[in-house]
Coordinates of C-alpha atoms in Angstrom, one line a residue:
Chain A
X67 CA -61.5 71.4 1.8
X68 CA -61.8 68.2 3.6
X69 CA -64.0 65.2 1.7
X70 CA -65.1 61.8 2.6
X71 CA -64.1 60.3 5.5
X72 CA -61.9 57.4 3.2
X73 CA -60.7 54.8 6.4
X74 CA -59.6 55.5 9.9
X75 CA -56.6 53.0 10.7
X76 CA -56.3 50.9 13.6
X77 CA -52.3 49.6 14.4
X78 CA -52.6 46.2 15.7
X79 CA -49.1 43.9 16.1
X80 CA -50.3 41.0 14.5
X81 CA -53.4 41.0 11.8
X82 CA -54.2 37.7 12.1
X83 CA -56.1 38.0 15.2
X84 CA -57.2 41.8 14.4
X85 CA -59.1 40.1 11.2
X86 CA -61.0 37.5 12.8
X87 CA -62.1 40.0 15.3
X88 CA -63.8 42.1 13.0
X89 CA -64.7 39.4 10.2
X90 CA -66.2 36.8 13.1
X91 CA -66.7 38.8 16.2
X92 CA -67.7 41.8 14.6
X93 CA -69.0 40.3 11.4
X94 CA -67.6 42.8 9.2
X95 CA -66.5 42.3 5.6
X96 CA -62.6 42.0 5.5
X97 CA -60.2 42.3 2.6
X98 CA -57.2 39.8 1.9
X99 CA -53.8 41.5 2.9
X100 CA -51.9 43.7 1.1
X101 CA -48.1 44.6 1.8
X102 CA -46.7 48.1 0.7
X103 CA -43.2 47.5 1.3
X104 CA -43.1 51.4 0.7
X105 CA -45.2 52.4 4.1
X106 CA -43.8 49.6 5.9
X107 CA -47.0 48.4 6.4
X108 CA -49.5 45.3 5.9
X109 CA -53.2 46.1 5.6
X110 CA -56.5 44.8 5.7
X111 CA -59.6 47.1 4.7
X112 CA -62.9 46.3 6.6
X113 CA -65.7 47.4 4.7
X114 CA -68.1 48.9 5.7
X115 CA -71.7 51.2 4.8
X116 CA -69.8 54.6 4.5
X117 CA -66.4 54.2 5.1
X118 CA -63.6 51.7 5.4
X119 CA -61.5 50.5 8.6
X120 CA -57.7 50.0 7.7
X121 CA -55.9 47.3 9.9
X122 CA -52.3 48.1 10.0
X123 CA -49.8 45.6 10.3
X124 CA -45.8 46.3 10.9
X125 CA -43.6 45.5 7.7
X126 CA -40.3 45.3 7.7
X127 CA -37.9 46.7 10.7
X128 CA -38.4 50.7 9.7
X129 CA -41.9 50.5 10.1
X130 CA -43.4 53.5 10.9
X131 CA -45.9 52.3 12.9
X132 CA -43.4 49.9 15.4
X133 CA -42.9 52.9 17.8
X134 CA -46.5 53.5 18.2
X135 CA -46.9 49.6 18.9
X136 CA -43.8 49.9 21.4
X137 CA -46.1 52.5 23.3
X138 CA -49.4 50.9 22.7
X139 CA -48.6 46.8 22.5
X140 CA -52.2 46.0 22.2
X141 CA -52.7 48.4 19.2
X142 CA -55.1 51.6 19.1
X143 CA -56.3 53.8 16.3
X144 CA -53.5 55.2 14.6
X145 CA -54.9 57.7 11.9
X146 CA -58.1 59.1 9.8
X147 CA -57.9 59.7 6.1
X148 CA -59.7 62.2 4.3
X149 CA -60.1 62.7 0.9
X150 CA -59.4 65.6 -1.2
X151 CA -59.5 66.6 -4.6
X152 CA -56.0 69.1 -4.9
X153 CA -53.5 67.5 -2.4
X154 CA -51.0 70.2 -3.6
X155 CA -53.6 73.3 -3.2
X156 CA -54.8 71.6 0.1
X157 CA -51.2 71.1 1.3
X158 CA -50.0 74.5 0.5
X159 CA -53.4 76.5 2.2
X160 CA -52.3 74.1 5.0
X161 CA -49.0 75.2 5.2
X162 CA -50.1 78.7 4.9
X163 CA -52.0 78.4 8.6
X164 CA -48.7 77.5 9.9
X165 CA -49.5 73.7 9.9
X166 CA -47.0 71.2 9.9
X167 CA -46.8 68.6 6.9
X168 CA -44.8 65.4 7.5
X169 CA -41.7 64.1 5.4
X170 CA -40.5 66.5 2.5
X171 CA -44.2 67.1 1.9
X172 CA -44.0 65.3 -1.5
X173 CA -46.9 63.1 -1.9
X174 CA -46.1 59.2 -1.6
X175 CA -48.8 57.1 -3.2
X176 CA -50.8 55.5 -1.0
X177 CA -52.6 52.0 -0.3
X178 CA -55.1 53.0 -3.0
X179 CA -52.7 54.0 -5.7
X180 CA -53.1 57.5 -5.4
X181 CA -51.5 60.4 -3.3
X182 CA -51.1 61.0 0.2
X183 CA -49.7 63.0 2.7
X184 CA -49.5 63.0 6.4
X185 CA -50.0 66.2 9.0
X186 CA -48.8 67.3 11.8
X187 CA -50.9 65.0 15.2
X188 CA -49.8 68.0 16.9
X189 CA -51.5 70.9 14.8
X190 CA -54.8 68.8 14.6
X191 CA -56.2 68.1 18.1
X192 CA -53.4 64.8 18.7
X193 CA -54.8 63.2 15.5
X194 CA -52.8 61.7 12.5
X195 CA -54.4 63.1 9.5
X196 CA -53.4 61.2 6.1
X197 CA -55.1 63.4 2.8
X198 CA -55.6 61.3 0.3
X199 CA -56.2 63.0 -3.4
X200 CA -59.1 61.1 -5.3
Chain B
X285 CA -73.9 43.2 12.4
X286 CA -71.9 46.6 12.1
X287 CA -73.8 49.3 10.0
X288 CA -72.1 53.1 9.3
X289 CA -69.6 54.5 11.4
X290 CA -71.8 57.5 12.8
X291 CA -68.8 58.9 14.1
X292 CA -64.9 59.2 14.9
X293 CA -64.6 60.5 18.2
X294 CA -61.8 62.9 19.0
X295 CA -60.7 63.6 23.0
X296 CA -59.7 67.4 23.7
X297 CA -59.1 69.4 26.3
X298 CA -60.5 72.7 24.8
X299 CA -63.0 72.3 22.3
X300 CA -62.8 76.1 21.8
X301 CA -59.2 75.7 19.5
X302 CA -60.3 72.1 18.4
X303 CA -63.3 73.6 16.5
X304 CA -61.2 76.5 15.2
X305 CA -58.8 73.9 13.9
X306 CA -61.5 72.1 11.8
X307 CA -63.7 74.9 11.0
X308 CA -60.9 77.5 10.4
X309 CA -57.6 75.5 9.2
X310 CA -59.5 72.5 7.7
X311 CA -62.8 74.1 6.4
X312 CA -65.0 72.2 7.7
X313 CA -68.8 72.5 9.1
X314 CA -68.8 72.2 13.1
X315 CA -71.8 72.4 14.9
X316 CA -72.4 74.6 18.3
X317 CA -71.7 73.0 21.0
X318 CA -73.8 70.7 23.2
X319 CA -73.7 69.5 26.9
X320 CA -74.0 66.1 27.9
X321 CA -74.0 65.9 32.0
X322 CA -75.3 62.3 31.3
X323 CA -72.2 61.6 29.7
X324 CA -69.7 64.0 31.2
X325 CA -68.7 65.3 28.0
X326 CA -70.2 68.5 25.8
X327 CA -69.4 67.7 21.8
X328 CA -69.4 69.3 18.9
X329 CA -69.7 67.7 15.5
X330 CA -67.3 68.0 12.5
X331 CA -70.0 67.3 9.4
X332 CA -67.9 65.8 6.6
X333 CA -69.7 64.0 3.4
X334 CA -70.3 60.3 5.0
X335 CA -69.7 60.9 8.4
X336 CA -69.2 62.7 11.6
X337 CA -65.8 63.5 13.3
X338 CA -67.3 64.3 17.2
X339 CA -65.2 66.3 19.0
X340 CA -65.3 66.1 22.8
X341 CA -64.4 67.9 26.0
X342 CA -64.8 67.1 29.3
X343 CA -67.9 68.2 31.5
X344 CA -67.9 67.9 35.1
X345 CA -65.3 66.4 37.5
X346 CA -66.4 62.8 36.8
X347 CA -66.0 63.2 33.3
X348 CA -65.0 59.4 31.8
X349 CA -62.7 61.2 29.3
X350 CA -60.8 63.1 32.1
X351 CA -58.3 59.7 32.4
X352 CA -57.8 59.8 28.8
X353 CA -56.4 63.3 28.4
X354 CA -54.7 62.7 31.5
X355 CA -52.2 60.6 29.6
X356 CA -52.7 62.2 26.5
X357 CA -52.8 66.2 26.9
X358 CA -52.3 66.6 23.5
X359 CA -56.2 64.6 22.7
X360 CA -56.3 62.0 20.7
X361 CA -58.5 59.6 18.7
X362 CA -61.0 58.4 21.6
X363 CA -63.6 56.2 20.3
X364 CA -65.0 54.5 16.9
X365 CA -69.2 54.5 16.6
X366 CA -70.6 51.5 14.7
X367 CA -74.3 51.7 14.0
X368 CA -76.7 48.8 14.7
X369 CA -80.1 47.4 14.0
X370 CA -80.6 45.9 17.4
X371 CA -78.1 46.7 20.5
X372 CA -79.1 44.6 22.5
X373 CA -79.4 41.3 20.1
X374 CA -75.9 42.6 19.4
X375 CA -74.6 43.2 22.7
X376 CA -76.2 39.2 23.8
X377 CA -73.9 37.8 20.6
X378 CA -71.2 39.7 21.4
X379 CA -71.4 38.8 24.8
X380 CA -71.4 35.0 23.8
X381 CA -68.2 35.0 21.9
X382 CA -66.7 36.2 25.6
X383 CA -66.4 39.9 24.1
X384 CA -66.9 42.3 27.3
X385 CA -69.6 45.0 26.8
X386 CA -68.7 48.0 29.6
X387 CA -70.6 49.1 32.5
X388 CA -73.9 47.3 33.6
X389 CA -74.7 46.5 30.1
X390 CA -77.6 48.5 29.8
X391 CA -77.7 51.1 26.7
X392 CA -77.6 54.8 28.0
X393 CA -79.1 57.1 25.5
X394 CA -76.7 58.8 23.6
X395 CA -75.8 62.1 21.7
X396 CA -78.4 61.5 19.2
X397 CA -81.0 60.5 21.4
X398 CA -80.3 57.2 20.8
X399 CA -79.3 54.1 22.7
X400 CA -75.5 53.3 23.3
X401 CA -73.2 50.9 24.8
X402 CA -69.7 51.0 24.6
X403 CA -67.1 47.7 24.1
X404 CA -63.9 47.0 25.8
X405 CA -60.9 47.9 23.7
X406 CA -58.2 45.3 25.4
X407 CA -60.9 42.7 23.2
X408 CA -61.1 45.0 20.1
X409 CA -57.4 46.1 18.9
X410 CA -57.1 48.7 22.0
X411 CA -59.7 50.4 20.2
X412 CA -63.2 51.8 23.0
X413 CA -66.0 50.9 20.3
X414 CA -69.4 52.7 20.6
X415 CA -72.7 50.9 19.5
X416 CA -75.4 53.1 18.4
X417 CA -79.2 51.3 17.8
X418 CA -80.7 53.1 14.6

């Protein structure tokens, strides 16, 4: 059911700093922002051998992602995203277990261009699960 | 500098409904359990296709991830493994840019047999990075 690993995001309050500790500290490849005034977000992707790092940045005052920077100022890993290839079969086999998905459960598209949804932290283990269809 | 991501590391209090909640709910492949007392934690690990997700539960009364699920019940994301050529010519440059590596500095050997050190997270987005040597 589950695929690749696509990113696991990290909320930081301000990118800036976040970039040039994993592009000169860290010495890691970083993309130039992108803001998806949808998800309220700005983000950087960090590339790296297998996977990606997503920076998240706050957008706009209904951010989603302000509260967990009101609880954790100096950021901390927010969610992983895995790929699938049925979001929709996925979703409903999930809902089937009892599993909670977030929103209306309507895909959004994602930072990518292509669907995602969001689960449940508390039916997975405390972790924010994003599926992303590829 | 940073190679893969070996792993994602997920805290839990009970591994035994964290494993059926990837293995069961998410379909994925989970390995049998395995006891660190080095590290006070026994893990399993979540196989996906480019990565690990390592799942882990405290072991022993000194366990370092006791704190953790202290303020989070619930688990949560714990840890982000990098792998690396050379910890410790790593660990001296990270060192130089004032980056703080934890404990004495020395690589313990890790859940693959392999040497570790871990980074602060107050200097890398609130985020406890894990170096593994390869």
């Amino acid at each position: 059911m589950l695929g690749r690993i696509n990113h696991i995001a990290i909320a930081v309050s301000d990118l800036e700093p976040a970039v040039k500790t994993y592009r000169d500290v860290l010495g890691a490849e970083v993309s130039v922002p992108l803001q998806l005034p949808d998800h309220g977000v700005t983000v950087v992707f960090v590339e790296l051998a297998n996977t990606k790092v997503e920076l998240l940045e706050p957008l706009g005052e209904a951010s989603p992602i302000r509260a967990f920077l009101e609880k954790t100022p100096a950021g901390g890993m927010h969610h992983i995203c895995y790929e699938v290839d049925d979001i929709l079969a996925v979703r409903d086999r999930l809902r089937a277990t009892g599993a909670r998905v977030l929103g209306d459960g309507e895909p959004k598209i994602g930072a990518h261009g292509k669907p995602v949804l969001f689960l449940h932290p508390k039916d997975f283990c405390g972790t924010l699960i994003e599926l992303e269809q590829v």
